[in-house]
Short mmCIF file of C-alpha atoms in Angstrom, two decimals:
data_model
loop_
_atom_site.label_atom_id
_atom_site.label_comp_id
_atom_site.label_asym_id
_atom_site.label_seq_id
_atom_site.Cartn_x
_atom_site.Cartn_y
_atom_site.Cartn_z
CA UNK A 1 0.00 0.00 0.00
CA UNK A 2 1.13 3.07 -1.03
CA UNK A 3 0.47 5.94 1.44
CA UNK A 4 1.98 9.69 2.50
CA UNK A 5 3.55 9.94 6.26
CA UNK A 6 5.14 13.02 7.43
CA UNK A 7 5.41 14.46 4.09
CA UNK A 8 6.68 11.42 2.44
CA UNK A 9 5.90 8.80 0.23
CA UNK A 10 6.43 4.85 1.73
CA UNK A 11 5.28 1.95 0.38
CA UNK A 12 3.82 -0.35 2.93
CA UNK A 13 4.65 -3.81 3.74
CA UNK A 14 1.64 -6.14 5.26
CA UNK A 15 2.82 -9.38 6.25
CA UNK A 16 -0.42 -10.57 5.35
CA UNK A 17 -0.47 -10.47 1.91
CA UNK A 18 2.13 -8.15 0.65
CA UNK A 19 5.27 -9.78 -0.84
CA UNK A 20 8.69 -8.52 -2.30
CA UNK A 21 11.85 -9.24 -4.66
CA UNK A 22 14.90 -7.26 -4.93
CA UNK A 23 16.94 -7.27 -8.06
CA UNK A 24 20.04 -6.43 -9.53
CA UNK A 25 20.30 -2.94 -11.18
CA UNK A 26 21.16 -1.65 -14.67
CA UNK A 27 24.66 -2.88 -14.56
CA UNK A 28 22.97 -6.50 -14.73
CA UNK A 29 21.07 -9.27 -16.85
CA UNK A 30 19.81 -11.61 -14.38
CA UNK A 31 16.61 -12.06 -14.41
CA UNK A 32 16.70 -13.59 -10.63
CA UNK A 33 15.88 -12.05 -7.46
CA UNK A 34 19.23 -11.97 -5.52
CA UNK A 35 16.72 -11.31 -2.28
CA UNK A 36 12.90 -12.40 -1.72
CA UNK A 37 10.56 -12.65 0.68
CA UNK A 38 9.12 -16.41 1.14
CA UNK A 39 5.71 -16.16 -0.13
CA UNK A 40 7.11 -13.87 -3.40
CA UNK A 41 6.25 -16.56 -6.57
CA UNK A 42 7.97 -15.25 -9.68
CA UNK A 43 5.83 -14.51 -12.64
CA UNK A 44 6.71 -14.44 -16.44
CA UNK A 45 5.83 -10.24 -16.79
CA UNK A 46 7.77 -9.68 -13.59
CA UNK A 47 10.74 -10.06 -15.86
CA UNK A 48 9.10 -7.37 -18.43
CA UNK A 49 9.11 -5.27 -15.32
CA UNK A 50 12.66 -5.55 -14.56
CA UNK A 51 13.68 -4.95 -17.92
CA UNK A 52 11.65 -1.95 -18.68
CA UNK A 53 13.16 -0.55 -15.22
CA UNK A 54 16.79 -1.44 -16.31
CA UNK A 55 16.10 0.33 -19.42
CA UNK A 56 14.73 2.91 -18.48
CA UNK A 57 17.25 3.00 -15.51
CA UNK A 58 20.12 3.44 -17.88
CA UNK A 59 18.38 6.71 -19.47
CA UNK A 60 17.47 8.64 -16.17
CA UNK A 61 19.43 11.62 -14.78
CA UNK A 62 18.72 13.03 -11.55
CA UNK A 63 18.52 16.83 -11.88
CA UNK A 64 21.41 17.75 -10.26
CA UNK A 65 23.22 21.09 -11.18
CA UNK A 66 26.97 22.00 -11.66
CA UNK A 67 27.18 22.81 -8.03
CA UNK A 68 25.36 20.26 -6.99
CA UNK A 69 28.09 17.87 -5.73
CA UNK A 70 31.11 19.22 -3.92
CA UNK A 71 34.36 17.62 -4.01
CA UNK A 72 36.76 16.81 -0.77
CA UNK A 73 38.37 19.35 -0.86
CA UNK A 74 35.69 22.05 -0.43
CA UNK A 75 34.36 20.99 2.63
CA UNK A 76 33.62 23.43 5.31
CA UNK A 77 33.07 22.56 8.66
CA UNK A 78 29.38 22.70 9.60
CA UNK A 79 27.58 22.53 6.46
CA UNK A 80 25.48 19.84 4.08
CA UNK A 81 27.61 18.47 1.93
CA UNK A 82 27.22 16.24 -0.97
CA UNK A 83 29.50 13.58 -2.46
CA UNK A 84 30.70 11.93 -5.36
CA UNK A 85 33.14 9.28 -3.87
CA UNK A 86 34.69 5.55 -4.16
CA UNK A 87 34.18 3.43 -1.38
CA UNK A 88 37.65 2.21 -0.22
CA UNK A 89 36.75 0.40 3.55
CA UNK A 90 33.76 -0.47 5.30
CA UNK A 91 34.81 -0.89 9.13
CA UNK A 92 32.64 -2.29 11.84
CA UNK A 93 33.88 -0.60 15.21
CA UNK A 94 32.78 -1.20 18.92
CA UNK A 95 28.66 -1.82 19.08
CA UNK A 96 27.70 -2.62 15.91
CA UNK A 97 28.71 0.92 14.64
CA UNK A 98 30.11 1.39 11.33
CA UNK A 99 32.45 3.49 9.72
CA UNK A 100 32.93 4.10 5.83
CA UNK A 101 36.00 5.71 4.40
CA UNK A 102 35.71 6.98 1.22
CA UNK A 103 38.19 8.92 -1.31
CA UNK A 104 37.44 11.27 -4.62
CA UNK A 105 40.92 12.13 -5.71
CA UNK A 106 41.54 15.11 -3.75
CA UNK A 107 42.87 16.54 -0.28
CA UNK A 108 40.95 17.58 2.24
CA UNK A 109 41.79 21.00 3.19
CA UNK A 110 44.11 21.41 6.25
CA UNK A 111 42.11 22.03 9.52
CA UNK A 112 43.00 24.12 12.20
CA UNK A 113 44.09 22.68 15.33
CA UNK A 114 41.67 23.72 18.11
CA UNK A 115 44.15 22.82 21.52
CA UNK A 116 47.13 24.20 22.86
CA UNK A 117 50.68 22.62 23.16
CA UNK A 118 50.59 21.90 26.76
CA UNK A 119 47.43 19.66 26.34
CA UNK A 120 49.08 17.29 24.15
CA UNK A 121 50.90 15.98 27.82
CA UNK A 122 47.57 14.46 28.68
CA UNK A 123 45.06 14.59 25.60
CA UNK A 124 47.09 14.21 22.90
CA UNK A 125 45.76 14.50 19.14
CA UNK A 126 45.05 11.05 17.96
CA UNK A 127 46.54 9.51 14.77
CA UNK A 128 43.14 8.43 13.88
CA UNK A 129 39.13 8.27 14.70
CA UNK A 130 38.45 4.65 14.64
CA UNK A 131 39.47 3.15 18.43
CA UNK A 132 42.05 0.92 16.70
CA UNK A 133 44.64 1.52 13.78
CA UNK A 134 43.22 -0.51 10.45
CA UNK A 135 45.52 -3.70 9.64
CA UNK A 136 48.65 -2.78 7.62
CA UNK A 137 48.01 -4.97 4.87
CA UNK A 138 44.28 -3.12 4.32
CA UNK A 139 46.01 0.38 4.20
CA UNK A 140 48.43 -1.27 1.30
CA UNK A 141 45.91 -3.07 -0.79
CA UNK A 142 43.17 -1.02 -0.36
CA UNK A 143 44.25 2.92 0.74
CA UNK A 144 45.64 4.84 -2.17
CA UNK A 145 48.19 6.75 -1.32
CA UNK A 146 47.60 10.29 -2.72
CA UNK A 147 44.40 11.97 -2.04
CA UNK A 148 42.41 12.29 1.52
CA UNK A 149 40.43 9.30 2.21
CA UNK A 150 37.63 10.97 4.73
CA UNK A 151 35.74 8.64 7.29
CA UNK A 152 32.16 9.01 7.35
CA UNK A 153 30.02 7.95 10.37
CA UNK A 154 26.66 7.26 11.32
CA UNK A 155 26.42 8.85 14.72
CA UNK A 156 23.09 7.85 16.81
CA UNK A 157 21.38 6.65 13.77
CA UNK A 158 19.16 4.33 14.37
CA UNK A 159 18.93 2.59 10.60
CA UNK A 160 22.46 2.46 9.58
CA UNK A 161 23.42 1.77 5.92
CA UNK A 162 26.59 2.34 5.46
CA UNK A 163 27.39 -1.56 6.73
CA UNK A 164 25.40 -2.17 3.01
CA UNK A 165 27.87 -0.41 0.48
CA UNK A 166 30.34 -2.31 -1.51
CA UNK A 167 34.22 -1.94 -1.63
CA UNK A 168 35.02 -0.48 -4.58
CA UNK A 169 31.88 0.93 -6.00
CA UNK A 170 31.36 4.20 -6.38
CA UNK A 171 28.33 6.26 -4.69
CA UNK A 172 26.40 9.47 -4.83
CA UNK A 173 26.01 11.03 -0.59
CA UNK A 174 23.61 13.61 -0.76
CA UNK A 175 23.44 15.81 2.92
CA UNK A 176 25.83 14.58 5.29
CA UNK A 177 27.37 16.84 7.67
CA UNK A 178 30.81 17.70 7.43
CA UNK A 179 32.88 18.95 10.44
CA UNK A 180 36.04 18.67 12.08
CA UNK A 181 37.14 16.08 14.95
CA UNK A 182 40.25 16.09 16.89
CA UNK A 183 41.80 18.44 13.73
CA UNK A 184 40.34 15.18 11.52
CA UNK A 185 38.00 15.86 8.77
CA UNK A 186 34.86 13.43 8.73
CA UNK A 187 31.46 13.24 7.36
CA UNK A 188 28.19 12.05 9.47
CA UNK A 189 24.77 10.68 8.07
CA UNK A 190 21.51 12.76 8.54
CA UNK A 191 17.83 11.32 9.37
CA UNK A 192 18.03 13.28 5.59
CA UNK A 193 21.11 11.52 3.74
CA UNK A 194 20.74 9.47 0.92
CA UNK A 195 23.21 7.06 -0.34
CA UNK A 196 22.91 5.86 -4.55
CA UNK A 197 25.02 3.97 -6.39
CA UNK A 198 26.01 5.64 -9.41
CA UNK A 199 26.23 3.85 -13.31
CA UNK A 200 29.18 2.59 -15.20
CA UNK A 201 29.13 5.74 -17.16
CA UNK A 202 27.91 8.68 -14.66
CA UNK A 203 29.11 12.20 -15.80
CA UNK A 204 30.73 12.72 -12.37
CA UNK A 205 32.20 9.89 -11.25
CA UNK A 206 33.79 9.90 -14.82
CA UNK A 207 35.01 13.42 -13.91
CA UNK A 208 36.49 12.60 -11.05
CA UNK A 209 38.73 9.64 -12.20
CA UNK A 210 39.89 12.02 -15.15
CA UNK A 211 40.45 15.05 -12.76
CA UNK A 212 42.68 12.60 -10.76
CA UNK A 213 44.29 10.98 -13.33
CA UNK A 214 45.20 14.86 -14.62
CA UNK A 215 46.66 15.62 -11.51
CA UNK A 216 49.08 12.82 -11.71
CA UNK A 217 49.69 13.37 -15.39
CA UNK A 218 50.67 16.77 -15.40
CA UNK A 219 52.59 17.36 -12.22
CA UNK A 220 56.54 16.36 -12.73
CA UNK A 221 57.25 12.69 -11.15
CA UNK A 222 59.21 14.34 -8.25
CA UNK A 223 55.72 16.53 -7.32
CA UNK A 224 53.48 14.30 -8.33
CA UNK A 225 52.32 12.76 -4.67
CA UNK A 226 52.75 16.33 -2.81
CA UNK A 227 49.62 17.77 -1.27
CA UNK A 228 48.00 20.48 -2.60
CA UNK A 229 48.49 22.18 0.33
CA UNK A 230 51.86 21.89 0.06
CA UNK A 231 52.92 24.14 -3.22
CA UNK A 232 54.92 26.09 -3.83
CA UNK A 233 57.59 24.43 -1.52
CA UNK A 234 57.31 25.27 1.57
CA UNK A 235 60.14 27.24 2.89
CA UNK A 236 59.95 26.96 7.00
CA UNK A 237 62.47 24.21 6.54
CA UNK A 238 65.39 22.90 4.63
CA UNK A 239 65.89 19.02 4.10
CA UNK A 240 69.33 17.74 3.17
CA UNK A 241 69.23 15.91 -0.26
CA UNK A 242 72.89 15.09 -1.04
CA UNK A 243 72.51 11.79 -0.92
CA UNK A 244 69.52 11.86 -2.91
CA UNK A 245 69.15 14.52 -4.69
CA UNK A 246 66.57 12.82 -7.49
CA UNK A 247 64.22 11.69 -4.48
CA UNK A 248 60.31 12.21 -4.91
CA UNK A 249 57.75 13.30 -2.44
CA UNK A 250 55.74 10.90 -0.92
CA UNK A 251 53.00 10.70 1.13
CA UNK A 252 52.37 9.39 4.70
CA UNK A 253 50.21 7.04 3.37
CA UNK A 254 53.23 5.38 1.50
CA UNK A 255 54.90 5.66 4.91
CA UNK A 256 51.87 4.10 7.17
CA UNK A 257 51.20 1.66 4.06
CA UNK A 258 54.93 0.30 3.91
CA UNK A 259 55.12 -1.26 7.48
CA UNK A 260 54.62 -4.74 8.44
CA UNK A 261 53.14 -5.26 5.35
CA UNK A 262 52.65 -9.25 4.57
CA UNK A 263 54.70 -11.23 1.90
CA UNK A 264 51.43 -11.25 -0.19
CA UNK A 265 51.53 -7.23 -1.17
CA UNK A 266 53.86 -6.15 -3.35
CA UNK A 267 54.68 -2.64 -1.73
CA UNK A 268 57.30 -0.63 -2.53
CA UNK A 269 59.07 -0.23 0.61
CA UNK A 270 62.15 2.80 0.56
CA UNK A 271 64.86 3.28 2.69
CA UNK A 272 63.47 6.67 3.63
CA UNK A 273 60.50 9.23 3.13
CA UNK A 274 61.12 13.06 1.54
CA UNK A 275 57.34 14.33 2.98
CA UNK A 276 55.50 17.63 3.01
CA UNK A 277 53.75 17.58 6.02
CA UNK A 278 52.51 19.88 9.13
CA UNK A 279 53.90 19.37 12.53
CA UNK A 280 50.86 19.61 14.93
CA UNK A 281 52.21 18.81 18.09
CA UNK A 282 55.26 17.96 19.84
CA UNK A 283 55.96 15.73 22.85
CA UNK A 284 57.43 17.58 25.26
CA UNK A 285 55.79 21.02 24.32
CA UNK A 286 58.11 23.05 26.40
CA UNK A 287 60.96 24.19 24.21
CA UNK A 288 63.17 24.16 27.89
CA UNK A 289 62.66 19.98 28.03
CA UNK A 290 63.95 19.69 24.76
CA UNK A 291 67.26 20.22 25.69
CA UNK A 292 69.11 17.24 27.98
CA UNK A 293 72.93 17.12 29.36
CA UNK A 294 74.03 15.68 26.32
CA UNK A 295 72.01 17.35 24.16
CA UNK A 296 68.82 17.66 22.35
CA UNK A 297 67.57 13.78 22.96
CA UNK A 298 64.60 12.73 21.88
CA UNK A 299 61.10 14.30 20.82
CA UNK A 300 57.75 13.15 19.17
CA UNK A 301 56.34 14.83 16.71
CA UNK A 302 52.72 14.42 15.62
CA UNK A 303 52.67 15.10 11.55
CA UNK A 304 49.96 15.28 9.33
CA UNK A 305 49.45 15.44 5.47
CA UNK A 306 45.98 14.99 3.50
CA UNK A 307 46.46 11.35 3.84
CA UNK A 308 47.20 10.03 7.38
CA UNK A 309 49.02 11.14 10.57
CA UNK A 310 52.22 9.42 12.63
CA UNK A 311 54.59 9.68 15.07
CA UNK A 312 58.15 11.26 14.26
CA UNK A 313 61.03 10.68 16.87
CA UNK A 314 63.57 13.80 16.55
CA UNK A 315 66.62 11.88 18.37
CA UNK A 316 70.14 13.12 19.54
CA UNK A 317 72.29 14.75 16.50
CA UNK A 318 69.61 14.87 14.53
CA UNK A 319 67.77 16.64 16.82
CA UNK A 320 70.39 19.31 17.20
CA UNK A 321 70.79 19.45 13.25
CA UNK A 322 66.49 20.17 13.00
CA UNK A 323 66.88 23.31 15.48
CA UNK A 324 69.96 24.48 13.26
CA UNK A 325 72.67 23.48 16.02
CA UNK A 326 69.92 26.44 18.80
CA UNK A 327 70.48 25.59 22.28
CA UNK A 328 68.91 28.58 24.10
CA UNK A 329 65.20 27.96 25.35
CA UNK A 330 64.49 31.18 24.08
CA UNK A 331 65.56 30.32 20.10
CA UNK A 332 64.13 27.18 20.87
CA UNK A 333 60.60 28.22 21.26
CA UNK A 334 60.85 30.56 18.58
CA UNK A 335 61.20 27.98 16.23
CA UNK A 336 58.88 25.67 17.41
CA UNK A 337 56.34 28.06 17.44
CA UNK A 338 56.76 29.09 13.77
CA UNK A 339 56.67 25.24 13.70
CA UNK A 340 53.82 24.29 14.68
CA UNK A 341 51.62 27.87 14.00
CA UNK A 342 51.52 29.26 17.28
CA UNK A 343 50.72 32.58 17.88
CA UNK A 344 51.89 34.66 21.28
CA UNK A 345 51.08 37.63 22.97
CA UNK A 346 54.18 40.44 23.78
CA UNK A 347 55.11 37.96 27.09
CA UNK A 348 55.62 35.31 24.93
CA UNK A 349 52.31 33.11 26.01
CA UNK A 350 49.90 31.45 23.33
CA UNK A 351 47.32 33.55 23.83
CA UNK A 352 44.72 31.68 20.92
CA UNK A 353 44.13 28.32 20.72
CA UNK A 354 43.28 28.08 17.19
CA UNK A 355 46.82 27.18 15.32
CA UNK A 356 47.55 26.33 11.70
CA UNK A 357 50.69 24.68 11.52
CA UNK A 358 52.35 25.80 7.90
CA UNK A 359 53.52 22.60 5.40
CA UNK A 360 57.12 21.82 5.68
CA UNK A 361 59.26 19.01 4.14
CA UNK A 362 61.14 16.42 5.83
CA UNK A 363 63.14 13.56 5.73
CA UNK A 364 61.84 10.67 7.41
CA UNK A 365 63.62 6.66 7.96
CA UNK A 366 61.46 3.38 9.84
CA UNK A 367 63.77 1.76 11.93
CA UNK A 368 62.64 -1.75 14.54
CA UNK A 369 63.29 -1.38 18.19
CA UNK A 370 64.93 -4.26 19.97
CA UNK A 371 61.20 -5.43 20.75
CA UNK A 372 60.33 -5.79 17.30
CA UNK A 373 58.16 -1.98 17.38
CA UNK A 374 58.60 0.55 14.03
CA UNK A 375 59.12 3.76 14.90
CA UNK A 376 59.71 6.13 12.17
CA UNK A 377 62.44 9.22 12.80
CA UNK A 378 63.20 12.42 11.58
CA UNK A 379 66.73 12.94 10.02
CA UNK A 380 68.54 15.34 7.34
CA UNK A 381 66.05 17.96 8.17
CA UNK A 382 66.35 21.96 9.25
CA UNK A 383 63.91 24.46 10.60
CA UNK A 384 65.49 27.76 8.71
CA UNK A 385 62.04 29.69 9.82
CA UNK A 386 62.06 32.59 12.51
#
């Protein structure tokens, strides 16, 4: 029975006499159900019917206009946003609560970072939104490694679809609600969001895959991987390429991607990483516990690019070589503050929370702890800023 309820159209299922079959869309030519109620019984014209919807399927256009659809990277924080994207993962988290991530070929735009140093001591930023870090071998087969892949969520929805979409295909998300978690772009379904697959030969997915495949094509090899964010070259730091000097940018993707990854992937896994990334926090924050007897030891860094965040150790003589051979606290904090974005008042204090950490490049190396743990470091790398 077809009936109106709160403005909207629903079709009515009585378990009394009411049956159903679901079939396969245009992209199809079986003439099967691939799900059915028991007491459906197939007749000859239901096959007209699913031919003459395939058919006409194939010929209908939603009326969507040029602005219609927004890529990644014009999302802004508290507004509907729709989607043309590629589903990459479908994750089930804690309680049955599920988590898509999905990538259209470019970067998110970088977020500001909404906390101040010190409160990286006991809430620091997290690497990621899902409560555990997805398997290596996922990130390698499935994550590509240029371009933001964003996570969207279904937060206290009751009927969640997103546990329904397929790996791989591509989709159409009309009104979800983009916004900004933890200095992590994400997405979350609306009572109002719709999800469609789109057809093997949809205007705007095709744009998308020839958009991307432009990017790649006309930026030279050495380029070709750096955010967008990231050009011109970014010139708060210096990176020491002499004994590499024909080295291309990668991503932290490639760098996440490359580790522990199982005999089964073919990865490319290098020596070392030449990034463009932004340093959004630091472990200690004070500039004066940088600094040890022997030197500077050792400091995390928390860096970011429009494809995944890590953990950077600074350690010893390479520590000393990133703050340009500084040892005073005061030319210390100077440069991590032009570091990481930080703006103070005349007494030296941050004095706004809101920071935007500019892109720099650096060199980074994985090395194995005596426990078998990867850590990755920084190395041949110079702040020249401030």
């Amino acid at each position: 029975m077809i009936n109106h309820h709160v403005g909207k159209v629903n079709a009515v299922f009585c378990k009394k006499f009411s049956t159903f079959a679901i079939y396969y869309g245009s992209d199809n030519t079986n003439l099967s159900p691939y799900h059915a109620c028991k007491t459906f019984r197939e007749r000859d014209h239901d096959k007209n019917f699913v031919i003459d919807l395939r058919r006409w399927l194939k010929n209908f256009h939603f009326h969507e206009g040029a602005n219609y659809f927004s890529f990644v990277r014009e999302m802004k924080g508290g507004e509907d946003f729709n989607l043309v994207c590629k589903i990459i993962h479908i994750h089930e988290g804690a309680g049955n609560e599920w988590m898509a991530f999905v990538w259209d070929g470019t970067d998110a735009p970088p977020a500001d970072i909404l906390q101040k140093l010190e409160d990286e001591m006991k809430h620091p930023l997290p690497l990621h939104l899902e409560p555990f870090p997805l398997p290596s071998d996922t990130l390698c087969s499935s994550f590509p490694a240029v371009g933001t892949v964003l996570r969207v969520i279904s937060q206290d929805l009751e009927n969640d679809n997103l546990r329904l979409l397929k790996t791989g295909e591509w989709v159409k998300l009309v009104n979800l609600l983009c916004e900004v978690h933890a200095g992590i772009w994400r997405c979350v379904l609306t009572p109002f969001t719709k999800l469609r697959y789109t057809p093997k030969e949809d205007r705007l997915k095709l744009e998308r895959k020839r958009l991307f495949n432009e990017r790649l094509a006309q930026s030279p090899e050495s380029l070709m991987q750096m955010p967008f964010g990231g050009f011109p070259l970014p010139q708060v730091t210096e990176v020491d390429d002499s004994d590499n000097d024909h080295a291309i940018f990668l991503t932290l993707m490639d760098v996440v991607a490359s580790s522990e990854v199982p005999a089964s992937f073919k990865c490319v896994v290098p020596a070392s990483f030449k990034c463009v990334v932004r340093v959004i926090a630091t472990l200690p924050w004070q500039a004066a516990d940088f600094l040890f007897p022997a030197g500077i030891d050792r400091i995390r860094l928390t860096l970011e690019d429009s494809t995944a965040r890590i953990h950077a150790f600074l350690y010893a003589e390479d520590g000393v070589k990133f703050f340009d051979g500084q040892s005073s606290v005061e030319a210390l904090e100077i440069k991590r503050n032009a570091l990481l974005g930080v703006r103070v008042n005349n007494d030296g204090v941050q004095d706004d929370t809101r920071r935007n950490p500019p892109w720099v490049q650096v060199w980074l190396k994985s090395e194995t702890d005596k426990q078998g743990n990867l850590h990755h470091r920084v190395f041949g790398t110079k702040v020249v800023a401030a």
